[in-house]
Coordinates of C-alpha atoms in Angstrom, one line a residue:
X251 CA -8.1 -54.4 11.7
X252 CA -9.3 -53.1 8.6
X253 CA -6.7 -51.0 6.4
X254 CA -7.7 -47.3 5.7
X255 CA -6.4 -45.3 2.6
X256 CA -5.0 -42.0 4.0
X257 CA -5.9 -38.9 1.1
X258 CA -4.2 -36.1 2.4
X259 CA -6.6 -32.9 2.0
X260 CA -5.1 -29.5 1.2
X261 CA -7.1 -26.2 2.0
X262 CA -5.7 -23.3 -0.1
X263 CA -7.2 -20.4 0.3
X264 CA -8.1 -17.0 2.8
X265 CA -6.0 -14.1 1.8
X266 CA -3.5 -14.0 4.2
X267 CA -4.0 -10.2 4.9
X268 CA -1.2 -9.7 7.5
X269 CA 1.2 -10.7 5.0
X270 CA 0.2 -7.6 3.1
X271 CA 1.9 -6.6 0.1
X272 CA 2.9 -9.9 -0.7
X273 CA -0.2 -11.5 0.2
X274 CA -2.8 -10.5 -2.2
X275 CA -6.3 -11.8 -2.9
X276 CA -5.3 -14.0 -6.3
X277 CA -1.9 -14.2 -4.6
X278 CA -2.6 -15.8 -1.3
X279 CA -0.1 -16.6 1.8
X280 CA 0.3 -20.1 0.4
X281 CA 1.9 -18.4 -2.7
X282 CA 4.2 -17.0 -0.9
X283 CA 8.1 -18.0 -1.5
X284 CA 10.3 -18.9 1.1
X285 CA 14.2 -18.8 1.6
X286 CA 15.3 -22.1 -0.2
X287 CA 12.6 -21.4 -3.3
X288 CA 9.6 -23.3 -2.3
X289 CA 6.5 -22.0 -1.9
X290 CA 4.1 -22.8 1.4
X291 CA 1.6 -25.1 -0.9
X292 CA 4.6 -26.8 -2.3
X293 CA 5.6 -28.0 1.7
X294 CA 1.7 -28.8 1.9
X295 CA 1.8 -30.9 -0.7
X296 CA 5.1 -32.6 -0.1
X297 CA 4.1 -32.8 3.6
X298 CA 1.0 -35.4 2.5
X299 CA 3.3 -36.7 -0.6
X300 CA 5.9 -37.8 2.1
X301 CA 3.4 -40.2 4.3
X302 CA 3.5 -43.9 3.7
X303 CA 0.7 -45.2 1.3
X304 CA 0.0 -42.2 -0.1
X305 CA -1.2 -42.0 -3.8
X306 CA -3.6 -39.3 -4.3
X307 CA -3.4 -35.4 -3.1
X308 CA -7.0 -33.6 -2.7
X309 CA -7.2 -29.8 -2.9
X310 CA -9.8 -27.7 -2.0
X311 CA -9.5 -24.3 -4.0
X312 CA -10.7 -21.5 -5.3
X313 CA -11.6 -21.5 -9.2
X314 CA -9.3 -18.6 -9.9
X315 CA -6.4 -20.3 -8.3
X316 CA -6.7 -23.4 -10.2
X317 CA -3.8 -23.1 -12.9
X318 CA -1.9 -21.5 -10.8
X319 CA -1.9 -24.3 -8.0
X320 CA -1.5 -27.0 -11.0
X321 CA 1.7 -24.8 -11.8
X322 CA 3.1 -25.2 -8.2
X323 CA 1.8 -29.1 -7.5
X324 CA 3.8 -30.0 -10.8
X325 CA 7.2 -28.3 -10.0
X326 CA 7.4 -30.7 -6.5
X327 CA 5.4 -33.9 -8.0
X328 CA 8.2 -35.7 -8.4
X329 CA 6.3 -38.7 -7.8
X330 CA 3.5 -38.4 -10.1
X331 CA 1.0 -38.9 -7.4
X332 CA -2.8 -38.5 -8.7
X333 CA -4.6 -35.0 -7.8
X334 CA -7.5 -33.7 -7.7
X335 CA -9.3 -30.5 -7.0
X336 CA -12.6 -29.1 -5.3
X337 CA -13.3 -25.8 -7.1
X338 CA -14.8 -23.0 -5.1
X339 CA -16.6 -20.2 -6.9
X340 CA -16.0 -18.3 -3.6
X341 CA -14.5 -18.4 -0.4
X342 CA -17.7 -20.5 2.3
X343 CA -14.9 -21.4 5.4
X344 CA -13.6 -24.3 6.6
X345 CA -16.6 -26.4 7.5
X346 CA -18.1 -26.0 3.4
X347 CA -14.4 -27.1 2.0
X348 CA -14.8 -30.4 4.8
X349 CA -17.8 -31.4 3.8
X350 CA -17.3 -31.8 0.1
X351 CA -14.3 -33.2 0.8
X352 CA -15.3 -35.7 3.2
X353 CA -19.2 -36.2 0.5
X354 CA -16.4 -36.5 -2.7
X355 CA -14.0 -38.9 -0.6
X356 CA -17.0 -41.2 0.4
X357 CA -18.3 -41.4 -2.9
X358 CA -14.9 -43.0 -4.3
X359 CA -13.5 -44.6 -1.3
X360 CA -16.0 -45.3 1.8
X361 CA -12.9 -46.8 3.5
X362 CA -10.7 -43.9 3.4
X363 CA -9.2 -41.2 5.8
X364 CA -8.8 -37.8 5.5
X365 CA -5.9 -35.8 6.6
X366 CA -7.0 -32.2 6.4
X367 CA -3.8 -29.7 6.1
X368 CA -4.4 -25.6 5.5
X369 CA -1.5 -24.9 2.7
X370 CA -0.4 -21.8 4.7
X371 CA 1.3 -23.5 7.6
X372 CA 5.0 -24.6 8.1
X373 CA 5.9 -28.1 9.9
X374 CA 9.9 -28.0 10.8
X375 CA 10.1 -31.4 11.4
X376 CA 8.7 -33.9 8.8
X377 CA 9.7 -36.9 11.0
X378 CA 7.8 -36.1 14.0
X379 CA 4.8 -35.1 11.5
X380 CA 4.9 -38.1 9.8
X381 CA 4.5 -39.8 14.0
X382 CA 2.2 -37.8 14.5
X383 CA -0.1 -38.8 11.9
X384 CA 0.2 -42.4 12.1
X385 CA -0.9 -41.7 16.0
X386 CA -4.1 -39.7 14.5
X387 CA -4.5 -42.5 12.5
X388 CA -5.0 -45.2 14.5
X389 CA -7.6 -42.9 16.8
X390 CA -9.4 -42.3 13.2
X391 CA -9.4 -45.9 12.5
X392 CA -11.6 -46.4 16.1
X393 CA -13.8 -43.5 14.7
X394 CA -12.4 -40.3 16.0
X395 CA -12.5 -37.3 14.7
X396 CA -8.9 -36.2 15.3
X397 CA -7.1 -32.5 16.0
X398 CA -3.7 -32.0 16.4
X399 CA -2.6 -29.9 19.6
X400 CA 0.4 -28.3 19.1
X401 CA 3.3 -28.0 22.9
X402 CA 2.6 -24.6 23.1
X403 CA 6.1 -22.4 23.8
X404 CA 4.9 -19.0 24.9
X405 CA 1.6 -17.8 25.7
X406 CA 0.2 -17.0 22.7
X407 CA -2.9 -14.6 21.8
X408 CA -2.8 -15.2 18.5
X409 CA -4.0 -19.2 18.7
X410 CA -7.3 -21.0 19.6
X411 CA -6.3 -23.5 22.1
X412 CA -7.1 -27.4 23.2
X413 CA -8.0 -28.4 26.7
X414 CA -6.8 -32.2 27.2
X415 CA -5.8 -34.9 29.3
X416 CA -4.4 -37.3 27.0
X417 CA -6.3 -37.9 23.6
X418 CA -9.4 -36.5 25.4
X419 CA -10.2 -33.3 24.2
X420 CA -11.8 -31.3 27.3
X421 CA -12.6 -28.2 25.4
X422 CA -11.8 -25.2 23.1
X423 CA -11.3 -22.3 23.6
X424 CA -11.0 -19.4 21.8
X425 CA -7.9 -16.7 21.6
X426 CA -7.2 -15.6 25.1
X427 CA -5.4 -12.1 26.3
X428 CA -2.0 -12.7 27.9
X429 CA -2.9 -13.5 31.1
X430 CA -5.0 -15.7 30.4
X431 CA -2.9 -17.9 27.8
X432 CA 0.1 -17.7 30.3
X433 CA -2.1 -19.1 32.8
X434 CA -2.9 -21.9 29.9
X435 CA 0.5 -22.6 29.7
X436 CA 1.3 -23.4 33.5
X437 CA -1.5 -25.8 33.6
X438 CA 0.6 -28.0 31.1
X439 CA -3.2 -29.6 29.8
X440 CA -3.4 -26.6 26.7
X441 CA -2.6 -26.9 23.3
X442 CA -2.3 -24.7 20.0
X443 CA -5.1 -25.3 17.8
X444 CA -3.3 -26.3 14.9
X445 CA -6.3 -26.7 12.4
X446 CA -5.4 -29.5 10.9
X447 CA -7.7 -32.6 11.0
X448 CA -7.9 -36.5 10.6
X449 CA -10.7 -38.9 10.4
X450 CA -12.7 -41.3 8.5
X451 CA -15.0 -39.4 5.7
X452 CA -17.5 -41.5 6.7
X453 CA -17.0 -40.4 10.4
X454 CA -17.4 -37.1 9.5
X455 CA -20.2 -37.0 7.5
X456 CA -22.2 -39.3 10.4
X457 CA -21.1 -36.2 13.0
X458 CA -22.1 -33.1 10.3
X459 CA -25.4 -34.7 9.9
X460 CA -25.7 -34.8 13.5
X461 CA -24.6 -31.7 14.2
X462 CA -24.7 -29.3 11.5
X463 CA -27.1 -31.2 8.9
X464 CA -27.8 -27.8 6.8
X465 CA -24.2 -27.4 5.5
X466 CA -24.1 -31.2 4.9
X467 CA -27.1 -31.0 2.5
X468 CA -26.6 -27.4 1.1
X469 CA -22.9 -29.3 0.0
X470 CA -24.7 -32.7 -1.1
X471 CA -27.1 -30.8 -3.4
X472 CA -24.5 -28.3 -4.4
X473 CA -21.6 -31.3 -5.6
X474 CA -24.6 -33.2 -7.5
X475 CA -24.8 -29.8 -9.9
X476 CA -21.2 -29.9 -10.0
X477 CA -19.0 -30.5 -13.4
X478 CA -16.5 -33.0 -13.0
X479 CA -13.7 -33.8 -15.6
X480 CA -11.4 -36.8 -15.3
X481 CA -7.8 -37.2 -17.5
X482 CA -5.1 -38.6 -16.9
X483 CA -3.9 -38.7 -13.0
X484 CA -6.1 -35.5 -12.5
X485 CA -9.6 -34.6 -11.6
X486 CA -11.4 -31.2 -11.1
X487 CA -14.8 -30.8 -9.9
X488 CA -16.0 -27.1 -10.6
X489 CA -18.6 -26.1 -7.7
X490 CA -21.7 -25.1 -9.3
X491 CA -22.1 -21.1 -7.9
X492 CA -26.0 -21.1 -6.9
X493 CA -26.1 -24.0 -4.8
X494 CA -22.8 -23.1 -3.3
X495 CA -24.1 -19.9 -2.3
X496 CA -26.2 -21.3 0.0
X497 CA -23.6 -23.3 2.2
X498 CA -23.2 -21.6 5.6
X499 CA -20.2 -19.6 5.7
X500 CA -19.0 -21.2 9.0
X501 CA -15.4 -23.0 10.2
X502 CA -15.0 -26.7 10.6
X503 CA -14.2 -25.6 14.4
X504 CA -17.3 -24.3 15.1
X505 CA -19.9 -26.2 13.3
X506 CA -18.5 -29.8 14.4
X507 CA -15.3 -30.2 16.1
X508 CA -16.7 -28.2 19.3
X509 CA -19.7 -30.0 19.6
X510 CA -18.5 -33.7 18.9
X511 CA -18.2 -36.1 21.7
X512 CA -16.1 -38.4 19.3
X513 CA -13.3 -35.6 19.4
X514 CA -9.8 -36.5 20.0
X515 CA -6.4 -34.8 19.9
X516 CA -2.8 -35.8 19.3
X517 CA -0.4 -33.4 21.3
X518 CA 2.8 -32.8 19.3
X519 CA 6.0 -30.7 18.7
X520 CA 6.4 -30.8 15.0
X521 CA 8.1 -27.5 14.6
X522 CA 4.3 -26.1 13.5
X523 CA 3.9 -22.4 12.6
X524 CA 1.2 -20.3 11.1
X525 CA 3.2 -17.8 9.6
X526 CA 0.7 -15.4 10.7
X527 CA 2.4 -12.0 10.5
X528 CA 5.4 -10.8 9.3
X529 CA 7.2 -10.7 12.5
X530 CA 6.8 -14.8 12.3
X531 CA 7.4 -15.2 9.0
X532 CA 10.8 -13.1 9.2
X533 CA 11.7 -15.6 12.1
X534 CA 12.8 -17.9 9.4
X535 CA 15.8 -15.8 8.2
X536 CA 18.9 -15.3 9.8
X537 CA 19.5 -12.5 11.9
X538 CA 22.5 -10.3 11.7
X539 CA 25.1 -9.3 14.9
X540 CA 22.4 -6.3 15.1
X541 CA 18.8 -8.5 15.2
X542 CA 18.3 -7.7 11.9
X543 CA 16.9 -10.2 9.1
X544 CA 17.1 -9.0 5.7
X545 CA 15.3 -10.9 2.6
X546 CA 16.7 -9.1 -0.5
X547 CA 19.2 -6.2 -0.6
X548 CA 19.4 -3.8 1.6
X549 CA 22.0 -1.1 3.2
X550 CA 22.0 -0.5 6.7
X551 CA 23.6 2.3 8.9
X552 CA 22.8 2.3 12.6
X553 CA 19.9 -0.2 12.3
X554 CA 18.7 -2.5 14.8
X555 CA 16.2 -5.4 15.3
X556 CA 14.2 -4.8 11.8
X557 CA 13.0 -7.0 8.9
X558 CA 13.4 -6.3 6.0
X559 CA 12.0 -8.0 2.6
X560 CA 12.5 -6.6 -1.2
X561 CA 11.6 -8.0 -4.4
X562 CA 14.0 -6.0 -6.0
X563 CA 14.7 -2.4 -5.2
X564 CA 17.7 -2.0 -3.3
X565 CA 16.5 -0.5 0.2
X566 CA 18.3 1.7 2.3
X567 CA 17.8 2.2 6.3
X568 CA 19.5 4.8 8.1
X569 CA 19.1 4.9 12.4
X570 CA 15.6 2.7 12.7
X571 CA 15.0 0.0 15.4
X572 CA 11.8 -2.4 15.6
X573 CA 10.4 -2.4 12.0
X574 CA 8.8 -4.4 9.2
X575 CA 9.8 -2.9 6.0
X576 CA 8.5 -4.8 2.9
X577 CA 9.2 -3.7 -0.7
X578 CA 7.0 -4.8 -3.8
X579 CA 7.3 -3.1 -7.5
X580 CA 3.6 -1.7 -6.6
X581 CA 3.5 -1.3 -2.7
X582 CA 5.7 -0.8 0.2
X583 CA 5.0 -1.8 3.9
X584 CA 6.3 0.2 6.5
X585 CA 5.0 -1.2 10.6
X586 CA 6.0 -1.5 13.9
X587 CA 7.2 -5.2 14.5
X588 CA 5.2 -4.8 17.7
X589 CA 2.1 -3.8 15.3
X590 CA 2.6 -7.0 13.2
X591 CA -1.0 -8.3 13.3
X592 CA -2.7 -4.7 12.5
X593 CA -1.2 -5.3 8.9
X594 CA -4.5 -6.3 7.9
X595 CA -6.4 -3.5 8.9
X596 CA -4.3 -1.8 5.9
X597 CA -5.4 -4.6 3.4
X598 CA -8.8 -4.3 4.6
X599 CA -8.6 -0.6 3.5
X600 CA -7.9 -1.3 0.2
X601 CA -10.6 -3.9 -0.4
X602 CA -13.1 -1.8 1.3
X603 CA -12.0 1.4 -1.3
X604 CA -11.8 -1.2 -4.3
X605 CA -7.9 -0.3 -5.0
X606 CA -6.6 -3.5 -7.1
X607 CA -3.4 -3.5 -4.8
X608 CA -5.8 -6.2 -2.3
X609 CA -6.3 -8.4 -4.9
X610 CA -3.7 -8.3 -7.8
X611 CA 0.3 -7.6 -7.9
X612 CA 2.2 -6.0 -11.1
X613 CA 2.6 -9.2 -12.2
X614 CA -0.4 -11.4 -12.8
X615 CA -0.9 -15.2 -13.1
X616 CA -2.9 -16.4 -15.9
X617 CA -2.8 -20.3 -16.9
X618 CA -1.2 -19.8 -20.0
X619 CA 1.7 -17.7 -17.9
X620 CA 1.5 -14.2 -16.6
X621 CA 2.3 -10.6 -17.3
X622 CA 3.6 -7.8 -15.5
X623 CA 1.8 -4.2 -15.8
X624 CA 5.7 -2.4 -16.5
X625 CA 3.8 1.3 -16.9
X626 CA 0.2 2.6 -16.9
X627 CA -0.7 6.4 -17.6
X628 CA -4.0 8.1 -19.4
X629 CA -5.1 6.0 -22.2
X630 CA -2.1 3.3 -22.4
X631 CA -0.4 0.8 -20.6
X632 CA 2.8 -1.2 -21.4
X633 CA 3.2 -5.1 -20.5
X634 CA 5.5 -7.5 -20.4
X635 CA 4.2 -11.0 -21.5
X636 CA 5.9 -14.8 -20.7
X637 CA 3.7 -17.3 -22.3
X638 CA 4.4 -21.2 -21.6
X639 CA 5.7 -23.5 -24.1
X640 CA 2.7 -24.7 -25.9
X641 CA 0.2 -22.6 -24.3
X642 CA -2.0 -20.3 -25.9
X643 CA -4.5 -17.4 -25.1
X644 CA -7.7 -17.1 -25.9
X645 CA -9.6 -15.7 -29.0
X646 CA -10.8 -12.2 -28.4
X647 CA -11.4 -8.9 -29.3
X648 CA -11.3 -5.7 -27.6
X649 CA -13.6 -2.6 -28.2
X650 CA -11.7 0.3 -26.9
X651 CA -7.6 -0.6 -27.4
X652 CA -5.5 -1.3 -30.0
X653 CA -2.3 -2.9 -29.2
X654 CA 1.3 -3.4 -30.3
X655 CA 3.6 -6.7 -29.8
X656 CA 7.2 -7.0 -29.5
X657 CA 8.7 -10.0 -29.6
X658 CA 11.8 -10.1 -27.7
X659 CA 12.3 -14.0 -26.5
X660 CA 10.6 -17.1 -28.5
X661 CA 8.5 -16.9 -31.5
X662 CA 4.9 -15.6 -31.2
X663 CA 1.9 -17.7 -33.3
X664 CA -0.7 -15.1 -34.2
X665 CA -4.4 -14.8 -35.6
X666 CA -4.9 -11.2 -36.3
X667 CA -8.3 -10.5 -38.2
X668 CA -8.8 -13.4 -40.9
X669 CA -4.6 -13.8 -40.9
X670 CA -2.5 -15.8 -39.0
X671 CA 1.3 -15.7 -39.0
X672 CA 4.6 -15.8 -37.3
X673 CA 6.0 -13.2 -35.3
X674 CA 10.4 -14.2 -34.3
X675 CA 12.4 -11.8 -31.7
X676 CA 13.3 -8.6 -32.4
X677 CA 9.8 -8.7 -34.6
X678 CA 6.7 -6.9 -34.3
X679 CA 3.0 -6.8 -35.1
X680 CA 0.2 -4.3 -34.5
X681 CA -3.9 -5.7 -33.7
X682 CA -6.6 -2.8 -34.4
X683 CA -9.0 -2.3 -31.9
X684 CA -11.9 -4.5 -32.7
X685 CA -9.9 -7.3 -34.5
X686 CA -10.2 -10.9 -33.2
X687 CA -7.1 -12.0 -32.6
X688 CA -4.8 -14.9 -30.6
X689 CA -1.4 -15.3 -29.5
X690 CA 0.3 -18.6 -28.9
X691 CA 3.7 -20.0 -27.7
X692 CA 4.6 -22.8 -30.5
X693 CA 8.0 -23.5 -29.1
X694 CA 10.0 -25.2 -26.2
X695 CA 11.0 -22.4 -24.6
X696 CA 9.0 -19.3 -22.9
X697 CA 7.9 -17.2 -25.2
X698 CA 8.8 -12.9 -24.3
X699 CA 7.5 -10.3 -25.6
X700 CA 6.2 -6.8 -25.2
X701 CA 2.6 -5.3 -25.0
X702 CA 2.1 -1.7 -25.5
X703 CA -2.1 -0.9 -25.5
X704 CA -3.3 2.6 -26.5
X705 CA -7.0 3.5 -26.2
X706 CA -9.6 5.3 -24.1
X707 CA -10.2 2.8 -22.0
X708 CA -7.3 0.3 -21.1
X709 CA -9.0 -1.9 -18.1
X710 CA -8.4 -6.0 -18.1
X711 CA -12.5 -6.1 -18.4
X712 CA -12.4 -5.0 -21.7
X713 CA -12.0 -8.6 -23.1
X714 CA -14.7 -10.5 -25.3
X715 CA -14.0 -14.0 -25.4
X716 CA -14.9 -16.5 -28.5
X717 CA -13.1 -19.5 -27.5
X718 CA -11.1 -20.3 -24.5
X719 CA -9.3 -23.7 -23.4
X720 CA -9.3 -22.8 -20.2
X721 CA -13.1 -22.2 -19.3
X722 CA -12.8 -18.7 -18.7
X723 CA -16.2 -16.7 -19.5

């Protein structure tokens, strides 16, 4: 039998709104850090690393996330294995992010499989993964289009769920009540749809044309406007926005998998959660002689049965039972644990009203490092700035704010007006509003320092770019 190349395919993105105040829009679920340091997309990636045969990694992401997933990818690529990335302009579901994968994989390698993995999930047991996949395998190699049902423990509402007997998928179904799913259960034939995939590109592409030919083509015409750029052991293919506008916004699920008759599944027990509320997520910690699970430092007097996660603030609890208390510089979460999946009704809120606590934290990724707003009041704001050894921001001038920079860590490169200079710790230097200016990290180590802007108008759109590495606008 022929041999198939297995490409493990991440999906990173959604906005993981019942994970609200960690989970923002540019900081998504898979972002998030757990317990022993390592973010979910770091376990995604080492998850498809692990496999046998595996030399390349595919992501499918959004454009803003880029840098920021590069970041992650190279703390846990210990192996150097090739990556590359599918860059959405915006969020089109599961069945868009499929079908360039699946066009871009055929293109390279007709005789290659595709393992599809969403970044936001957490697999316990990496042996019994790794079985698992070589099972789906096989049923991809005989052209299947392959879903992995996950031995269902209680009877979830949460899930979609599998009807099987054996490999042969009977039907899907969506989220039932509680009756309903604890029926599901008794029958012993229903799975948890775990949402992660395996087949042949070529397979799937034969089944979307059959099936739901209008994405396929919208994607086809969409990746031939693309810009890709190859270097060394990494390639990124920017999805050109007008012709990505038009792909249906529709899942995987719906468009394909549930109208297939080359559909198979691969029940399993792989230790597979969704992390799909804080109540789950605060599973993973230890509980106390009292129920509790604390992330962070907290004092407790007369407390029962709660979670509690903070960044940094101590947090005090006095005579509570049942809650989710989480604790960012910026926001604080405050729910019944029995409430756990109306979290996102709050993050919905925001987005709807336009407040920036949906979308961005204090503390801001940007790929040359980050910053953390430290105070904002009328007509100033005050940052604190890590830039990465070697990295530099771009050239650019702002109409309305002048600002101040205090070196405290590193030493600072800076272009300010027609000069450009040096700027060591405990050193300071002052750019007039309407000077082009740029700083840059020359060093080894992180370069620190301290922003303080004064103006009338101090919002992060007031930027005018004249060069850029990084392809920003």
């Amino acid at each position: 039998m022929q041999h198939y190349t297995i490409i493990p395919v991440i999906l990173c993105g959604g906005a993981g709104s019942r994970l609200w105040p960690v989970s923002r829009e540019m900081h998504p679920k898979p972002f998030i850090r757990l317990s022993d340091g390592q973010s979910l997309l770091q376990k995604a990636f080492l998850r498809g690393a692990q496999l046998p045969d595996v030399s390349e990694i595919l992501t499918v992401t959004n454009r803003e996330l880029f840098f920021k997933t590069e970041d992650e990818y190279r703390e846990v690529n210990v192996r150097r294995l090739a990556t590359s990335f599918l860059l959405e302009p915006f969020g089109r579901n599961t069945a868009a992010a499929v079908a360039a994968a699946a066009l871009y994989v055929a293109a390279k390698q007709a005789d290659a499989i595709l393992l599809v993995l969403p970044a936001d999930h957490l697999i316990a047991d990496q042996s019994a993964f790794a079985k698992a996949v070589e099972e789906a395998r096989r049923l991809a190699e005989q052209g299947k289009l392959v879903t992995f049902g996950i031995q269902p423990v209680a009877p979830e509402t949460g899930y979609g769920y599998i009807e099987a007997d054996g490999h042969r998928v009977l039907r899907f179904v969506e989220k039932p009540d509680a009756a309903t799913a604890a029926a599901y259960l008794k029958t012993g034939r229903f799975y948890w749809n775990s949402g992660m995939f395996c087949f042949k590109a070529t397979t799937m592409l034969e089944e979307m044309r059959q099936h739901c030919a209008g994405i396929l083509d919208a994607v086809q015409t969409c990746l031939t406007q693309s810009r890709c750029v190859e270097g060394k052991g990494l390639t990124q293919c920017e999805l050109e926005p007008d012709g990505f506008a038009k792909v249906p916004d529709i899942s995987i699920d719906y468009a394909v998998m549930e109208k297939s008759d080359r559909v198979a599944v691969v029940p399993c027990d792989i230790g597979w959660s969704d992390i799909g509320s804080w109540s789950a997520l605060g599973e993973l910690s230890t509980a106390d002689a009292n129920g509790n699970r604390v992330e962070g430092e907290a004092l407790l007097h007369d407390v029962e049965n709660c979670f509690i996660h903070s960044d940094g603030r101590l947090v005090g609890a006095v005579g509570v039972h049942d809650l989710i208390i989480v604790d960012t510089p910026d926001a604080l979460l405050v729910a019944d644990k029995a409430r756990a999946q109306d979290v996102k009704h709050l993050y919905n809120q925001l987005k709807a009203s336009g407040h920036e606590a949906h979308k961005l934290h204090r503390t801001v990724h940007r790929p040359w490092g980050d910053y953390t707003v430290l105070e904002e009041g009328d007509r100033y704001k005050i940052k604190r700035i890590v830039v990465k050894p070697g990295a530099s921001l771009s050239l650019q001038m702002h109409h309305h704010r002048s600002e101040h920079w205090i070196v405290v860590q590193g030493m600072a490169k800076v272009v300010n007006g027609e000069k450009e200079f040096f700027v060591a710790a405990n050193e300071s230097t002052y750019i007039p509003a309407g000077h082009r200016h740029q700083l840059a990290n020359p060093g080894v180590l992180p370069l620190v320092m301290i922003e303080v802007q004064c103006g009338d108008y101090v919002g992060e759109d007031d930027i005018v770019r004249f060069e850029d590495v990084y392809g920003r606008a």
